[in-house]
mmCIF file of C-alpha atoms in Angstrom:
data_model
loop_
_atom_site.group_PDB
_atom_site.id
_atom_site.type_symbol
_atom_site.label_atom_id
_atom_site.label_comp_id
_atom_site.label_asym_id
_atom_site.label_seq_id
_atom_site.Cartn_x
_atom_site.Cartn_y
_atom_site.Cartn_z
ATOM 1 C CA MET X 1 -5.143 -1.859 60.506
ATOM 2 C CA LYS X 2 -6.624 -1.734 57.305
ATOM 3 C CA PHE X 3 -3.893 -0.259 54.845
ATOM 4 C CA VAL X 4 -5.171 3.197 52.751
ATOM 5 C CA LYS X 5 -2.971 3.652 49.946
ATOM 6 C CA ILE X 6 -3.540 7.763 49.662
ATOM 7 C CA PRO X 7 -3.090 8.655 46.108
ATOM 8 C CA SER X 8 -0.669 11.017 44.926
ATOM 9 C CA ILE X 9 -2.528 13.433 43.653
ATOM 10 C CA ALA X 10 -3.627 13.998 46.854
ATOM 11 C CA ILE X 11 -0.678 14.760 48.446
ATOM 12 C CA THR X 12 -0.341 17.150 45.744
ATOM 13 C CA ARG X 13 -3.518 19.026 46.500
ATOM 14 C CA LEU X 14 -2.452 18.733 50.618
ATOM 15 C CA SER X 15 1.154 21.102 49.309
ATOM 16 C CA ILE X 16 -1.837 23.672 48.017
ATOM 17 C CA TYR X 17 -3.508 23.426 51.018
ATOM 18 C CA VAL X 18 -0.302 24.432 53.025
ATOM 19 C CA ARG X 19 0.054 27.652 50.236
ATOM 20 C CA SER X 20 -3.345 28.575 50.922
ATOM 21 C CA LEU X 21 -3.405 28.143 54.502
ATOM 22 C CA GLU X 22 -0.426 30.368 55.213
ATOM 23 C CA LEU X 23 -1.595 33.033 53.134
ATOM 24 C CA LEU X 24 -4.762 33.420 55.622
ATOM 25 C CA ASP X 25 -2.272 32.755 58.640
ATOM 26 C CA LYS X 26 -0.501 36.052 57.366
ATOM 27 C CA LYS X 27 -3.873 37.800 56.990
ATOM 28 C CA GLY X 28 -4.110 36.755 60.541
ATOM 29 C CA ILE X 29 -7.974 34.661 59.707
ATOM 30 C CA GLU X 30 -8.411 32.158 62.126
ATOM 31 C CA VAL X 31 -11.466 30.679 60.667
ATOM 32 C CA VAL X 32 -12.214 29.300 57.322
ATOM 33 C CA SER X 33 -14.404 27.797 55.601
ATOM 34 C CA SER X 34 -14.963 24.487 53.128
ATOM 35 C CA GLY X 35 -16.073 26.499 50.678
ATOM 36 C CA ARG X 36 -13.904 29.528 50.979
ATOM 37 C CA LEU X 37 -10.814 27.093 51.045
ATOM 38 C CA ALA X 38 -11.608 25.562 47.761
ATOM 39 C CA ASP X 39 -11.982 29.031 45.956
ATOM 40 C CA LEU X 40 -8.322 29.601 47.349
ATOM 41 C CA CYS X 41 -7.201 26.733 46.111
ATOM 42 C CA GLY X 42 -9.076 26.243 42.874
ATOM 43 C CA ILE X 43 -10.447 23.017 44.283
ATOM 44 C CA ASN X 44 -14.003 21.505 44.592
ATOM 45 C CA PRO X 45 -15.425 21.535 48.218
ATOM 46 C CA ALA X 46 -16.121 17.743 48.826
ATOM 47 C CA GLN X 47 -12.554 17.108 47.457
ATOM 48 C CA ILE X 48 -10.788 18.672 50.182
ATOM 49 C CA ARG X 49 -13.144 17.158 52.513
ATOM 50 C CA LYS X 50 -11.850 13.507 51.201
ATOM 51 C CA ASP X 51 -8.297 14.903 51.220
ATOM 52 C CA LEU X 52 -8.596 15.159 54.740
ATOM 53 C CA ALA X 53 -10.584 12.593 55.697
ATOM 54 C CA TYR X 54 -7.330 10.292 54.881
ATOM 55 C CA PHE X 55 -5.734 11.242 57.549
ATOM 56 C CA GLY X 56 -8.178 12.050 60.580
ATOM 57 C CA GLN X 57 -10.516 14.337 61.265
ATOM 58 C CA PHE X 58 -10.440 18.238 60.806
ATOM 59 C CA GLY X 59 -12.697 20.967 61.267
ATOM 60 C CA VAL X 60 -15.741 21.809 62.938
ATOM 61 C CA ARG X 61 -19.455 21.479 61.393
ATOM 62 C CA GLY X 62 -20.704 24.568 60.836
ATOM 63 C CA VAL X 63 -17.820 26.852 61.634
ATOM 64 C CA GLY X 64 -14.747 25.169 59.268
ATOM 65 C CA TYR X 65 -11.500 24.650 59.692
ATOM 66 C CA TYR X 66 -9.174 26.654 62.045
ATOM 67 C CA VAL X 67 -6.529 28.022 59.847
ATOM 68 C CA LYS X 68 -3.051 27.635 62.716
ATOM 69 C CA GLU X 69 -4.266 24.108 63.622
ATOM 70 C CA LEU X 70 -4.741 22.736 60.139
ATOM 71 C CA LEU X 71 -2.069 24.367 59.268
ATOM 72 C CA PHE X 72 -0.004 22.712 61.422
ATOM 73 C CA GLU X 73 -1.595 19.210 61.116
ATOM 74 C CA ILE X 74 -1.022 19.669 56.896
ATOM 75 C CA LYS X 75 2.995 20.289 57.808
ATOM 76 C CA LYS X 76 2.946 17.673 60.167
ATOM 77 C CA ILE X 77 1.615 15.075 57.800
ATOM 78 C CA LEU X 78 3.723 16.284 54.789
ATOM 79 C CA GLY X 79 7.027 16.501 56.972
ATOM 80 C CA LEU X 80 6.943 19.597 56.605
ATOM 81 C CA ASP X 81 7.261 20.499 60.336
ATOM 82 C CA LYS X 82 11.083 20.574 59.791
ATOM 83 C CA GLU X 83 13.647 21.918 58.002
ATOM 84 C CA TRP X 84 15.389 19.488 55.267
ATOM 85 C CA ARG X 85 18.873 20.400 53.534
ATOM 86 C CA LEU X 86 19.469 20.115 50.504
ATOM 87 C CA GLY X 87 22.272 19.006 47.774
ATOM 88 C CA LEU X 88 22.699 20.146 44.053
ATOM 89 C CA VAL X 89 24.026 18.332 41.461
ATOM 90 C CA GLY X 90 24.656 20.699 38.797
ATOM 91 C CA VAL X 91 25.103 24.329 39.004
ATOM 92 C CA GLY X 92 24.116 25.564 34.698
ATOM 93 C CA ASN X 93 21.303 27.953 34.052
ATOM 94 C CA LEU X 94 18.797 25.949 35.894
ATOM 95 C CA GLY X 95 20.838 24.688 38.997
ATOM 96 C CA THR X 96 21.733 28.199 39.323
ATOM 97 C CA ALA X 97 18.165 29.436 39.730
ATOM 98 C CA LEU X 98 17.390 26.436 41.852
ATOM 99 C CA LEU X 99 19.778 27.867 44.881
ATOM 100 C CA LYS X 100 19.203 31.544 44.053
ATOM 101 C CA HIS X 101 15.369 30.793 44.370
ATOM 102 C CA THR X 102 14.351 32.228 47.842
ATOM 103 C CA GLN X 103 11.192 31.110 48.061
ATOM 104 C CA PHE X 104 12.897 27.390 49.791
ATOM 105 C CA LEU X 105 13.907 28.926 52.789
ATOM 106 C CA ASP X 106 10.564 30.639 52.626
ATOM 107 C CA THR X 107 9.057 26.313 52.644
ATOM 108 C CA GLY X 108 11.563 25.000 55.200
ATOM 109 C CA TYR X 109 14.084 23.407 52.365
ATOM 110 C CA THR X 110 17.725 25.130 53.363
ATOM 111 C CA PHE X 111 20.667 24.284 50.008
ATOM 112 C CA VAL X 112 23.894 22.784 51.756
ATOM 113 C CA ALA X 113 25.528 21.983 48.940
ATOM 114 C CA ALA X 114 26.039 22.269 45.813
ATOM 115 C CA PHE X 115 28.803 20.215 43.165
ATOM 116 C CA ASP X 116 29.619 20.368 39.819
ATOM 117 C CA ARG X 117 31.884 18.511 36.876
ATOM 118 C CA LYS X 118 32.621 21.666 35.464
ATOM 119 C CA PRO X 119 36.624 23.205 36.986
ATOM 120 C CA GLU X 120 35.358 26.661 36.129
ATOM 121 C CA ARG X 121 32.317 26.211 38.171
ATOM 122 C CA ILE X 122 34.358 24.832 41.200
ATOM 123 C CA GLY X 123 34.861 27.276 43.882
ATOM 124 C CA THR X 124 32.266 30.403 43.085
ATOM 125 C CA LYS X 125 29.822 30.649 45.288
ATOM 126 C CA ILE X 126 26.036 30.722 44.311
ATOM 127 C CA GLY X 127 23.184 32.226 46.567
ATOM 128 C CA GLY X 128 25.977 31.436 49.320
ATOM 129 C CA ILE X 129 26.696 28.054 48.437
ATOM 130 C CA GLU X 130 30.472 27.178 46.986
ATOM 131 C CA VAL X 131 30.198 24.936 44.353
ATOM 132 C CA ALA X 132 32.422 21.160 45.197
ATOM 133 C CA PRO X 133 33.327 18.588 42.816
ATOM 134 C CA VAL X 134 31.505 15.942 42.629
ATOM 135 C CA GLU X 135 34.410 13.654 44.124
ATOM 136 C CA ALA X 136 33.714 15.281 47.459
ATOM 137 C CA MET X 137 29.858 14.377 47.394
ATOM 138 C CA ASN X 138 30.251 11.478 49.719
ATOM 139 C CA ARG X 139 32.246 13.850 52.489
ATOM 140 C CA LEU X 140 30.045 16.703 52.417
ATOM 141 C CA VAL X 141 26.694 15.098 51.463
ATOM 142 C CA LYS X 142 27.583 13.369 55.601
ATOM 143 C CA GLU X 143 28.966 16.148 56.657
ATOM 144 C CA LYS X 144 25.886 18.699 56.262
ATOM 145 C CA GLY X 145 23.549 16.330 56.649
ATOM 146 C CA VAL X 146 22.203 16.565 53.231
ATOM 147 C CA GLU X 147 18.339 14.732 52.903
ATOM 148 C CA ILE X 148 17.113 15.625 49.283
ATOM 149 C CA GLY X 149 19.186 15.716 46.437
ATOM 150 C CA LEU X 150 18.635 17.586 43.548
ATOM 151 C CA ILE X 151 19.533 16.889 39.968
ATOM 152 C CA ALA X 152 19.919 19.718 37.336
ATOM 153 C CA VAL X 153 22.433 18.070 34.568
ATOM 154 C CA SER X 154 22.272 16.575 31.165
ATOM 155 C CA SER X 155 20.451 13.391 30.634
ATOM 156 C CA GLU X 156 23.063 11.247 29.720
ATOM 157 C CA TRP X 157 24.926 11.973 33.490
ATOM 158 C CA ALA X 158 21.386 12.080 35.487
ATOM 159 C CA GLN X 159 21.726 7.930 35.782
ATOM 160 C CA ALA X 160 25.615 8.791 37.485
ATOM 161 C CA ALA X 161 24.935 11.923 39.654
ATOM 162 C CA ALA X 162 21.475 9.484 41.039
ATOM 163 C CA ASP X 163 24.362 6.821 41.961
ATOM 164 C CA MET X 164 26.191 9.219 43.567
ATOM 165 C CA LEU X 165 23.381 10.759 45.288
ATOM 166 C CA VAL X 166 22.321 6.826 46.429
ATOM 167 C CA LYS X 167 25.602 6.048 47.302
ATOM 168 C CA ALA X 168 26.600 9.161 49.867
ATOM 169 C CA GLY X 169 23.292 8.474 51.366
ATOM 170 C CA VAL X 170 20.683 10.623 50.255
ATOM 171 C CA ARG X 171 17.311 9.187 50.343
ATOM 172 C CA GLY X 172 15.438 11.355 48.438
ATOM 173 C CA ILE X 173 15.943 12.503 45.134
ATOM 174 C CA MET X 174 14.207 15.366 42.241
ATOM 175 C CA ASN X 175 14.925 14.848 39.149
ATOM 176 C CA PHE X 176 14.917 17.604 36.355
ATOM 177 C CA ALA X 177 16.633 15.759 33.941
ATOM 178 C CA PRO X 178 14.115 14.396 31.539
ATOM 179 C CA VAL X 179 14.950 11.319 31.522
ATOM 180 C CA HIS X 180 13.604 7.622 33.709
ATOM 181 C CA LEU X 181 16.268 7.081 36.873
ATOM 182 C CA GLU X 182 16.746 3.788 38.747
ATOM 183 C CA CYS X 183 17.343 3.532 41.987
ATOM 184 C CA PRO X 184 17.202 1.872 45.035
ATOM 185 C CA ARG X 185 13.521 0.658 46.648
ATOM 186 C CA HIS X 186 14.774 2.514 49.549
ATOM 187 C CA ARG X 187 15.030 5.231 47.285
ATOM 188 C CA PHE X 188 12.513 7.848 46.383
ATOM 189 C CA ILE X 189 12.432 9.615 43.380
ATOM 190 C CA GLU X 190 10.302 12.755 42.304
ATOM 191 C CA ASN X 191 10.839 13.945 38.510
ATOM 192 C CA VAL X 192 10.137 17.371 37.208
ATOM 193 C CA ASP X 193 9.568 17.425 33.595
ATOM 194 C CA PHE X 194 8.627 20.706 32.349
ATOM 195 C CA SER X 195 7.850 19.520 28.845
ATOM 196 C CA LEU X 196 5.573 17.369 30.139
ATOM 197 C CA LYS X 197 3.370 20.059 31.712
ATOM 198 C CA LEU X 198 3.866 21.525 28.125
ATOM 199 C CA ASP X 199 2.555 18.949 26.533
ATOM 200 C CA ALA X 200 -0.805 18.882 28.521
ATOM 201 C CA LEU X 201 -1.428 22.590 28.022
ATOM 202 C CA CYS X 202 -0.673 22.261 24.158
ATOM 203 C CA TYR X 203 -3.598 19.484 24.576
ATOM 204 C CA ARG X 204 -5.661 21.531 26.667
ATOM 205 C CA LEU X 205 -5.239 24.906 24.391
ATOM 206 C CA THR X 206 -5.559 22.365 20.948
ATOM 207 C CA THR X 207 -9.109 20.070 22.352
ATOM 208 C CA GLY X 208 -10.102 22.853 24.547
ATOM 209 C CA ARG X 209 -10.723 19.252 27.198
ATOM 210 C CA ALA X 210 -8.634 19.511 30.611
ATOM 211 C CA VAL X 211 -6.047 16.460 31.071
#
């Protein structure tokens, strides 16, 4: 079978489709046309069809997509048909906001552990999670089944935090620190740098051009 490389932006768009389909499902809408779904997502109908075609045949010609069915299939593709257990490193302002962000629960992500280096933060509870010292990471990651680690620390400490997560057995890392991290090939890192998004927005405001 020929391997088809799927663009990362297509995976991002799948998440957008999930959010829109969930809204339709909550409203009790059973069928949606590609045009209507495109309007909700702000994406061209042809692009939606192309993205879905990477994974198989979806929808019925002349009818559209069955909302529950398509939602189920896309969630399965993304691995969202299960609960993902999260561990956070760094409970400063950003880390605290992440722990208190209730939308994570609605989308199948659950914080089960939080770690920090500062003594005054150890033992405090944020969003129902007791903050543990980083020295306990190796044990707690295994005990609580942490699968994804979120790094919300300074740039100077981010690599050390990533190394600790990898050593503890975490396979996926979301990095909020504005720095490139090194990790083994069998681990996966997603970088979230708000300043990059702001830079892109400033470019659009300055030039009037899309990025």
